[in-house]
PDB file of C-alpha atoms in Angstrom:
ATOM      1  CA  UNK U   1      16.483  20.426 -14.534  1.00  0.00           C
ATOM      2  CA  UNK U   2      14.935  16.939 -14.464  1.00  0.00           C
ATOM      3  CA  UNK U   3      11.800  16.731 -12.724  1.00  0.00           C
ATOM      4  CA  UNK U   4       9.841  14.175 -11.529  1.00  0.00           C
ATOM      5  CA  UNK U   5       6.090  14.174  -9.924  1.00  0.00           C
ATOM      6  CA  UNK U   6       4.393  11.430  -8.551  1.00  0.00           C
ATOM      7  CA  UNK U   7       0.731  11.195  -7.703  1.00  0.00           C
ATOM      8  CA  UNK U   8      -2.004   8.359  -7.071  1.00  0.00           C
ATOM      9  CA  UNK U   9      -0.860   7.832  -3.525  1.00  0.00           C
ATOM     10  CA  UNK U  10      -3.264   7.374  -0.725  1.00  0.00           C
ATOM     11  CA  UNK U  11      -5.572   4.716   1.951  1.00  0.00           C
ATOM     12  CA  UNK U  12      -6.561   1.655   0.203  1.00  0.00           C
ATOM     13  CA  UNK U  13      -8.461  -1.331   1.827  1.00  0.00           C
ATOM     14  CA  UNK U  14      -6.168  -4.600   1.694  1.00  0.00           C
ATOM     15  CA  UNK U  15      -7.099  -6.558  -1.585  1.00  0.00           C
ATOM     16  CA  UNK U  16      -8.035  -3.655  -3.623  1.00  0.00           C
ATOM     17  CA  UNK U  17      -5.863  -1.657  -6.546  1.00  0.00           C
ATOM     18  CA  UNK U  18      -4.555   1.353  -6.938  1.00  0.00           C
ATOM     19  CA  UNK U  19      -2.100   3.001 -10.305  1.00  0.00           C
ATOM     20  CA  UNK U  20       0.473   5.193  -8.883  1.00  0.00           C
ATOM     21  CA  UNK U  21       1.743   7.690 -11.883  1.00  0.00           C
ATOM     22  CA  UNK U  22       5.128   9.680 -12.384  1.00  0.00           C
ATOM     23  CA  UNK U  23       5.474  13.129 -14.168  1.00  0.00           C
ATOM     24  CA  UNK U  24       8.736  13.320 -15.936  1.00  0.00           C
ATOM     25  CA  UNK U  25      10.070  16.715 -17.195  1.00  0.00           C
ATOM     26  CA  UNK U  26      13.726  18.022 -18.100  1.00  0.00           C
ATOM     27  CA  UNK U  27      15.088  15.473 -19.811  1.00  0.00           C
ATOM     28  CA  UNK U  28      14.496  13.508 -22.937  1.00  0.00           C
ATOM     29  CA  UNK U  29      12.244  10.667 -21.314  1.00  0.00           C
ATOM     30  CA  UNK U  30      12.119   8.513 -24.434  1.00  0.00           C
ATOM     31  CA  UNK U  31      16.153   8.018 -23.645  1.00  0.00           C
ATOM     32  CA  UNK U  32      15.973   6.676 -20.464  1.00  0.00           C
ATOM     33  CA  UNK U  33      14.813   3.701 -17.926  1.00  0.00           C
ATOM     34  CA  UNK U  34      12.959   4.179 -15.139  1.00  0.00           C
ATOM     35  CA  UNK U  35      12.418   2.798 -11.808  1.00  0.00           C
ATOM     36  CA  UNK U  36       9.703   2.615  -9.039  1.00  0.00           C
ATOM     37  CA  UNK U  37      11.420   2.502  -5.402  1.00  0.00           C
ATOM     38  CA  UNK U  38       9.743   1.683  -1.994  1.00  0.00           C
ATOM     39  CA  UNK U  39      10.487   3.062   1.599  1.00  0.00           C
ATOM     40  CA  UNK U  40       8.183   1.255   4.230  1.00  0.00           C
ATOM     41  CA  UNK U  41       7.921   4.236   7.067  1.00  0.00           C
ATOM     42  CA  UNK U  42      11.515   3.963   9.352  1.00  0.00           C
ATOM     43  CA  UNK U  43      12.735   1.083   7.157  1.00  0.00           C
ATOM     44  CA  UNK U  44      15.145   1.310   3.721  1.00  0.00           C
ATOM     45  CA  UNK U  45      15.046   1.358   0.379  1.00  0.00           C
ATOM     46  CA  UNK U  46      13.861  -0.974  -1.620  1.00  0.00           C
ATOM     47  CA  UNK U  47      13.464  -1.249  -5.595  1.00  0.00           C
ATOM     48  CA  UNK U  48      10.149  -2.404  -6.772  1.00  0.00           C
ATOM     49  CA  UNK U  49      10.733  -2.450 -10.692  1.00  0.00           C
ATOM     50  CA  UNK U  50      12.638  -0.780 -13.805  1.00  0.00           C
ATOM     51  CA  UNK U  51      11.595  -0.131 -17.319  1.00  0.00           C
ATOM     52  CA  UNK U  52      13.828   0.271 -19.981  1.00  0.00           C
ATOM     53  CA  UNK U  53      13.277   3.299 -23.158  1.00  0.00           C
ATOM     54  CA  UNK U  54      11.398   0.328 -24.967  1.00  0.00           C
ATOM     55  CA  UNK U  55      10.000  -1.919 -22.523  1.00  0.00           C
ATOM     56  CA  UNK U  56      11.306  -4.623 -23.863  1.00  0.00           C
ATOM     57  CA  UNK U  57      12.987  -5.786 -20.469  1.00  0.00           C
ATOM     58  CA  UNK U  58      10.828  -5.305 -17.375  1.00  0.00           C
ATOM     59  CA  UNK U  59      12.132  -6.039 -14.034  1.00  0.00           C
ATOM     60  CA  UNK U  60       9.890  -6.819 -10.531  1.00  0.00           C
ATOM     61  CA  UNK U  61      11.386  -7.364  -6.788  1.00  0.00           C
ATOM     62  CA  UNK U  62       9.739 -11.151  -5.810  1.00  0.00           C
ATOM     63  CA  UNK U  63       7.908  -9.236  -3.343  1.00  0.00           C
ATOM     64  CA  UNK U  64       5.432  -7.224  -5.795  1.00  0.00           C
ATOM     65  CA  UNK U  65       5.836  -9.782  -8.851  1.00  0.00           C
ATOM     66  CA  UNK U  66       2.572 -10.933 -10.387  1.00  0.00           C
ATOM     67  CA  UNK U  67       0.951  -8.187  -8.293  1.00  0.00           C
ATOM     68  CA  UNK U  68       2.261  -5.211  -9.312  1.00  0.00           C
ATOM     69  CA  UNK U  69       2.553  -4.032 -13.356  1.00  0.00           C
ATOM     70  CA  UNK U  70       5.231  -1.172 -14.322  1.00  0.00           C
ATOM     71  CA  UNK U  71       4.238   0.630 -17.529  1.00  0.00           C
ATOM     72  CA  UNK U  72       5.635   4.213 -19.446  1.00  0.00           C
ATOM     73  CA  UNK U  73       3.815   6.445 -21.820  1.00  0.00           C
ATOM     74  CA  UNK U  74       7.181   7.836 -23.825  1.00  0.00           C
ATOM     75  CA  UNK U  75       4.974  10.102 -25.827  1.00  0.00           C
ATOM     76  CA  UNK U  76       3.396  11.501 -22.545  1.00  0.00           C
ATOM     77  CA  UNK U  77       5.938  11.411 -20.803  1.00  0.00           C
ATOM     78  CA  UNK U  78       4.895   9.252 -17.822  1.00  0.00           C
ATOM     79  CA  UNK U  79       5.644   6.098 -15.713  1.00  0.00           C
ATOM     80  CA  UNK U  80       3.022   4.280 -13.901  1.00  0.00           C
ATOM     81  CA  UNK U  81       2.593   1.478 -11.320  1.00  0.00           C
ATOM     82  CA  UNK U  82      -0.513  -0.322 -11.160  1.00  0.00           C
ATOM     83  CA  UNK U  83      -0.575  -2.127  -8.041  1.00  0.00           C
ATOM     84  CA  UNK U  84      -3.451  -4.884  -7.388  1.00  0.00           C
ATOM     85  CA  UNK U  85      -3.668  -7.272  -4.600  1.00  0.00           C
ATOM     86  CA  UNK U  86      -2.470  -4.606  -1.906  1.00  0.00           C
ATOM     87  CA  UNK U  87      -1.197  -6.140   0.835  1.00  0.00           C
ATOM     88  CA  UNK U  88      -0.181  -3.591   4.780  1.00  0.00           C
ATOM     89  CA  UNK U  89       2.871  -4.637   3.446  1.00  0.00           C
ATOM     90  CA  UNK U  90       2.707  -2.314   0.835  1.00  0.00           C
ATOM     91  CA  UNK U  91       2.723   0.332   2.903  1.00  0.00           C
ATOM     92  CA  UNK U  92       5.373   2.808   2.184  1.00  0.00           C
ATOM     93  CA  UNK U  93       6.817   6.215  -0.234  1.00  0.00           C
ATOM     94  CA  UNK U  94       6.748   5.018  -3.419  1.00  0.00           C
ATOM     95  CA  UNK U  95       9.456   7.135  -5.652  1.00  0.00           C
ATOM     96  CA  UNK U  96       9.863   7.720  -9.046  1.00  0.00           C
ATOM     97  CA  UNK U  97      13.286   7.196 -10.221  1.00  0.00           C
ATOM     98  CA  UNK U  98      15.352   7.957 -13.447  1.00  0.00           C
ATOM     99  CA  UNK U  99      17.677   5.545 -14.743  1.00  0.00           C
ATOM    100  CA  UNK U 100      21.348   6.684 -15.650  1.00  0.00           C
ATOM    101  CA  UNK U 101      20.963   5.264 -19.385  1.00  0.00           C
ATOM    102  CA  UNK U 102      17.922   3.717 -21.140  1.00  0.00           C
ATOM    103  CA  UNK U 103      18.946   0.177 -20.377  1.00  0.00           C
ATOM    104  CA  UNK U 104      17.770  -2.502 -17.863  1.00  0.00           C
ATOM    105  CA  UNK U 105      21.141  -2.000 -16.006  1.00  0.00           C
ATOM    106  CA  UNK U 106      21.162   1.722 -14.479  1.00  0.00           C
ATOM    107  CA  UNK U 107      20.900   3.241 -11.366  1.00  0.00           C
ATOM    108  CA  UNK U 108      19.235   5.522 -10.168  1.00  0.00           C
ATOM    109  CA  UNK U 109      19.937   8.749 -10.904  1.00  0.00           C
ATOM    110  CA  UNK U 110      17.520  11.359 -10.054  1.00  0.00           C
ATOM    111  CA  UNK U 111      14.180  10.602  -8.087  1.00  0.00           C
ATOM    112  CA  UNK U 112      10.891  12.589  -7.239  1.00  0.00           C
ATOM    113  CA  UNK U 113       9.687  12.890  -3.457  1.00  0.00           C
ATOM    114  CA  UNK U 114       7.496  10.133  -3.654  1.00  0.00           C
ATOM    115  CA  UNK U 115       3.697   9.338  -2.939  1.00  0.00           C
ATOM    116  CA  UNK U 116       2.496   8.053   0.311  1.00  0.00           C
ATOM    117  CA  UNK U 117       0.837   4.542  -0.143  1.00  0.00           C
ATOM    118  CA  UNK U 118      -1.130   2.885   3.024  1.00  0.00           C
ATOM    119  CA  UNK U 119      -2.747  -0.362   2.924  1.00  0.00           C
ATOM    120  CA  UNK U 120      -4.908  -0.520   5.964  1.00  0.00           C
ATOM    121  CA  UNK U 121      -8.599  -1.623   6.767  1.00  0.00           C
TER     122      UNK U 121
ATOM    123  CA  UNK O   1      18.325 -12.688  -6.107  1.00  0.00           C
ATOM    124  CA  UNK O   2      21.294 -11.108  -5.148  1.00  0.00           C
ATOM    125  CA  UNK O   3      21.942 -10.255  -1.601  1.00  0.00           C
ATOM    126  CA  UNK O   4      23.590  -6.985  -0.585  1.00  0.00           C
ATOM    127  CA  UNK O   5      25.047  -6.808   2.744  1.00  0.00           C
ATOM    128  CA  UNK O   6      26.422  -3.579   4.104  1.00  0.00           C
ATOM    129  CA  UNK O   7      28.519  -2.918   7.160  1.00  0.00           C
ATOM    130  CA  UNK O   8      28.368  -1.487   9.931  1.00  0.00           C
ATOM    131  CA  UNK O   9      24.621  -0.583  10.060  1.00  0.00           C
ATOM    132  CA  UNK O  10      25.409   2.216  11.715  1.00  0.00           C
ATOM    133  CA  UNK O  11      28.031   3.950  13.132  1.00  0.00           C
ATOM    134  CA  UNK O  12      29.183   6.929  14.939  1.00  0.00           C
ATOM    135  CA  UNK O  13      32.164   9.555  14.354  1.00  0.00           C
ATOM    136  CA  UNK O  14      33.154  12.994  14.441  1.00  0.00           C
ATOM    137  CA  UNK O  15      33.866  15.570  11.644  1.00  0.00           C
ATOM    138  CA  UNK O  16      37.094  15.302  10.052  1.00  0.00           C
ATOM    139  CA  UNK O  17      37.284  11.366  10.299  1.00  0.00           C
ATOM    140  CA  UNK O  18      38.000   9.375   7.602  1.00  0.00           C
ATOM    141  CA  UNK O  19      35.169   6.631   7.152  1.00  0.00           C
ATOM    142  CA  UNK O  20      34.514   3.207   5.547  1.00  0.00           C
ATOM    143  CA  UNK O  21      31.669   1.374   4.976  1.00  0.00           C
ATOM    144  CA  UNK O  22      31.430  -1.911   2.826  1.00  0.00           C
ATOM    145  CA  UNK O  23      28.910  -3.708   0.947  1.00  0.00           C
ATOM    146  CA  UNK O  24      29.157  -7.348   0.179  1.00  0.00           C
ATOM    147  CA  UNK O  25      26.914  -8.773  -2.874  1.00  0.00           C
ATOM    148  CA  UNK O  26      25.638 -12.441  -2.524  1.00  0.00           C
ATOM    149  CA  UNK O  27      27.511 -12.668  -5.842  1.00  0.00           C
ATOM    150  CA  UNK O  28      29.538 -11.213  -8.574  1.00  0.00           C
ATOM    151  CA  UNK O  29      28.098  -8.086  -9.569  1.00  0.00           C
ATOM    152  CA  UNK O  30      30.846  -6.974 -11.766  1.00  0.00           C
ATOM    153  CA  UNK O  31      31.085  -2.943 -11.098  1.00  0.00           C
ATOM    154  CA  UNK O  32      27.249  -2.566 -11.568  1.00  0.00           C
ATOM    155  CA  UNK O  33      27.009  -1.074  -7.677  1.00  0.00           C
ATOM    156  CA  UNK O  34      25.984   2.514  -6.624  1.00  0.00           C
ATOM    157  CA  UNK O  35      26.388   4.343  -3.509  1.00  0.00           C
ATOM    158  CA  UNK O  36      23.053   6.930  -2.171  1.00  0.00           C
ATOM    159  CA  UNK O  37      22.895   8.941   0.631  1.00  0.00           C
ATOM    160  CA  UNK O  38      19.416   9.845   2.318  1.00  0.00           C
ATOM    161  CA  UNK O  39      18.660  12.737   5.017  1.00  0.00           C
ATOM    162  CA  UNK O  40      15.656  12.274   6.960  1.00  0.00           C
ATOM    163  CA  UNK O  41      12.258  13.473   4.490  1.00  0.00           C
ATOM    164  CA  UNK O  42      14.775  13.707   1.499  1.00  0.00           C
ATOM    165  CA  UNK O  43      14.891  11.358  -1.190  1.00  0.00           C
ATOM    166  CA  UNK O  44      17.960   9.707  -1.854  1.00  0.00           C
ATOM    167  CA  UNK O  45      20.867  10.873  -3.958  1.00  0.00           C
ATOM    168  CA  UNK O  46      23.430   9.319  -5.860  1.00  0.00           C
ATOM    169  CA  UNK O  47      26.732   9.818  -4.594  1.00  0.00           C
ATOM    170  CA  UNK O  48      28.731   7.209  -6.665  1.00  0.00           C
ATOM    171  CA  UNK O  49      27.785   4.659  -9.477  1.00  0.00           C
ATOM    172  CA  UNK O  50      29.667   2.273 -11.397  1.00  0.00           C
ATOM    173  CA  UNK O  51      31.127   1.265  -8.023  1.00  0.00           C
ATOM    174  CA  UNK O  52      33.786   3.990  -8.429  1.00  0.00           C
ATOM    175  CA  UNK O  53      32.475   7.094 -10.435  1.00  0.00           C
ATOM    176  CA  UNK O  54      31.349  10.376  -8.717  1.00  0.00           C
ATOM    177  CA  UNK O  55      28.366  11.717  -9.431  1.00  0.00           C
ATOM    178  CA  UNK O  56      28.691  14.874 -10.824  1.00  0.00           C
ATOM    179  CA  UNK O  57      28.171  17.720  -8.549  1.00  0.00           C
ATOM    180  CA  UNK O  58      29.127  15.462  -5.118  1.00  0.00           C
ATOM    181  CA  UNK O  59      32.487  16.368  -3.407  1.00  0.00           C
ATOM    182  CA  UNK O  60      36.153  14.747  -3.847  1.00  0.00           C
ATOM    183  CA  UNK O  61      35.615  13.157  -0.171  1.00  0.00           C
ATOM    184  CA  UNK O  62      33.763  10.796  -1.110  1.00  0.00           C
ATOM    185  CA  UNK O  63      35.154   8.013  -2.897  1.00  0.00           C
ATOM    186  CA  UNK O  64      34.021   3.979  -4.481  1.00  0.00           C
ATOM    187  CA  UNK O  65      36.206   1.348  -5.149  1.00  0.00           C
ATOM    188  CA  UNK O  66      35.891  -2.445  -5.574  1.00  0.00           C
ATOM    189  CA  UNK O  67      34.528  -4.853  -7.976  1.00  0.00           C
ATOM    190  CA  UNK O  68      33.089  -8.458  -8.125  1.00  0.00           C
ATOM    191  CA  UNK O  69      31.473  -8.907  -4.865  1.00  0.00           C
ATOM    192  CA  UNK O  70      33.559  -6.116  -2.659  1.00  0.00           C
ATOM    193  CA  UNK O  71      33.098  -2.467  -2.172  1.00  0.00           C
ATOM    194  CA  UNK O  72      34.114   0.265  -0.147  1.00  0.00           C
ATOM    195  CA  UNK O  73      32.559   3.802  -0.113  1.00  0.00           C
ATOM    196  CA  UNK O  74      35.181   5.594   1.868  1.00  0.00           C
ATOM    197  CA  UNK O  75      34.424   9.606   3.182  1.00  0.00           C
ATOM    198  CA  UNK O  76      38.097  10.971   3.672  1.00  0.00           C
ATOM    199  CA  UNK O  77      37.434  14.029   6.127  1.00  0.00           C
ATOM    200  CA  UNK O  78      33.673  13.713   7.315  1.00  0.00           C
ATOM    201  CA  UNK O  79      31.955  17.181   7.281  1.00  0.00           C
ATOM    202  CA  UNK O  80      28.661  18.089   9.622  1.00  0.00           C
ATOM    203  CA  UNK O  81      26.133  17.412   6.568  1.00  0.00           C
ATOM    204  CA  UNK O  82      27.129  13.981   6.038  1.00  0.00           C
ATOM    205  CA  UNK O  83      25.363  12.563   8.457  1.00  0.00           C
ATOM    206  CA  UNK O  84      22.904  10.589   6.902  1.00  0.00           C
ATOM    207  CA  UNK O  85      21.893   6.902   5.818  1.00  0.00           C
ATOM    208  CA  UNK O  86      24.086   5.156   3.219  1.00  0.00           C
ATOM    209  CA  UNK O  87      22.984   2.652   0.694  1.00  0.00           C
ATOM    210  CA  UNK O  88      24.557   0.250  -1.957  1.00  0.00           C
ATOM    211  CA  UNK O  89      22.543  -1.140  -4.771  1.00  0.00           C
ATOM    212  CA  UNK O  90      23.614  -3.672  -7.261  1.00  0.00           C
ATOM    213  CA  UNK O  91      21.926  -3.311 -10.679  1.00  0.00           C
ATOM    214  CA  UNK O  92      23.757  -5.963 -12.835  1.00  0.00           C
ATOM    215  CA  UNK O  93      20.573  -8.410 -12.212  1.00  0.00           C
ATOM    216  CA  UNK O  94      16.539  -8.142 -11.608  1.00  0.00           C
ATOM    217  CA  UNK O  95      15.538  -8.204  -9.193  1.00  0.00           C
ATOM    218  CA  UNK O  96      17.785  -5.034  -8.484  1.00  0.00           C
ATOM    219  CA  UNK O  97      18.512  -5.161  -4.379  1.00  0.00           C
ATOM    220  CA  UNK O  98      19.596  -2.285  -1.946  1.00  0.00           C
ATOM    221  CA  UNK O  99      21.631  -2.900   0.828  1.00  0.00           C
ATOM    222  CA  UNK O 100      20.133  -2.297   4.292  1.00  0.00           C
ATOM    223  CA  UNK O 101      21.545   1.007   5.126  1.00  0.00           C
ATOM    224  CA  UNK O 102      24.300   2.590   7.194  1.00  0.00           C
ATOM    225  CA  UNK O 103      23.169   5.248   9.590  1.00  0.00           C
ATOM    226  CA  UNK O 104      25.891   7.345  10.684  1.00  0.00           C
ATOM    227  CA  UNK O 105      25.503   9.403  13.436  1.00  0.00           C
ATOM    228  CA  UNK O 106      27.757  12.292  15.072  1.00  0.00           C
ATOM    229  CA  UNK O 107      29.597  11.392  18.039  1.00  0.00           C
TER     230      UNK O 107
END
């Protein structure tokens, strides 16, 4: 059963950083993208960046890019966000997401149950 | 980037109707378009991807058709725990985009 754990979630002043992590078990990570996907509280979905099995394609909504860095650890098994420059917009559930294949172009197809991110003075 | 744009944002009907709710890309997406539906506190799940394939484990009722900058996800007989939010996402170019959600309610 694929499994997926995020942590690193919490307050954070406006300006400051914070590296959001993802847990992967079940699956073969190493064979798969990955995504990170935002929910600002009563609002929708929106996808903040994919990673292919190699890195070699990284993707980042305009609203995070040159703020936010995506990153995976195939031998640990992990996915990070390091997010710098925090903005209130920020603010939202930040989900882990597995891609359907390990290329640039997949959906999403199983997530974690996110980590809470507030950006507030 | 690519602008999804689904409709209605929200609706309301009663089990056993058959419903319909498009999503428009800002351009050609080919078939790279998936269908989730959240509950409230849930994450969301894939329903359909590849604009038309089910996701394995999701009922027959609910269906995805359409290519190029059209699509439909269509729920034949509507049962009481579909009421949820819909979204469409296009993944044929970064930056990836969702669709702004379909609530539907029950009547």
């Amino acid at each position: 059963e694929v499994q997926l754990v995020e942590s690193g979630g919490g307050l954070v002043q406006p300006g400051r950083s914070l590296r959001l992590s993802c847990a992967a078990s079940g699956f073969t990570f190493d064979d798969y993208a990955m995504h990170w996907v935002r929910q600002a509280p009563g609002k929708g979905l929106e996808w903040v960046s994919g990673i292919p099995w190699n890195s070699d394609s990284i993707g980042y909504a305009d609203s995070v890019k040159g703020r936010f860095t995506i990153s995976r650890d195939n031998a640990k098994k992990s996915l990070y966000l390091q997010m710098n420059s925090l903005r209130p917009e920020d603010t939202a559930l930040y989900y882990c997401a597995k891609g359907s294949n390990e290329y640039s172009r997949s959906s999403c197809d199983s997530w974690g149950q996110g980590t809470l991110v507030i950006v507030s003075s | 980037a690519i602008r999804m744009t689904q409709s209605p944002s929200s609706f309301s009907a009663s089990t056993g109707d058959r419903v319909t709710i498009t999503c428009r890309a800002s351009q050609s997406i080919n078939t790279y378009l998936a269908w989730y539906q959240q509950k409230p506190g849930k994450a969301p799940k894939r329903l359909i991807y590849s604009a038309s394939t089910l996701q394995s484990g999701v009922p027959s009722r609910f269906s995805g058709s359409g290519s190029g900058t059209d699509f439909t996800l269509t729920i034949s007989s509507l049962q009481s725990e579909d009421f949820a939010t819909y979204y469409c996402q296009q993944y044929y170019n970064y930056p990836y985009t969702f669709g702004q959600g379909t609530k539907l309610e029950i009547k």
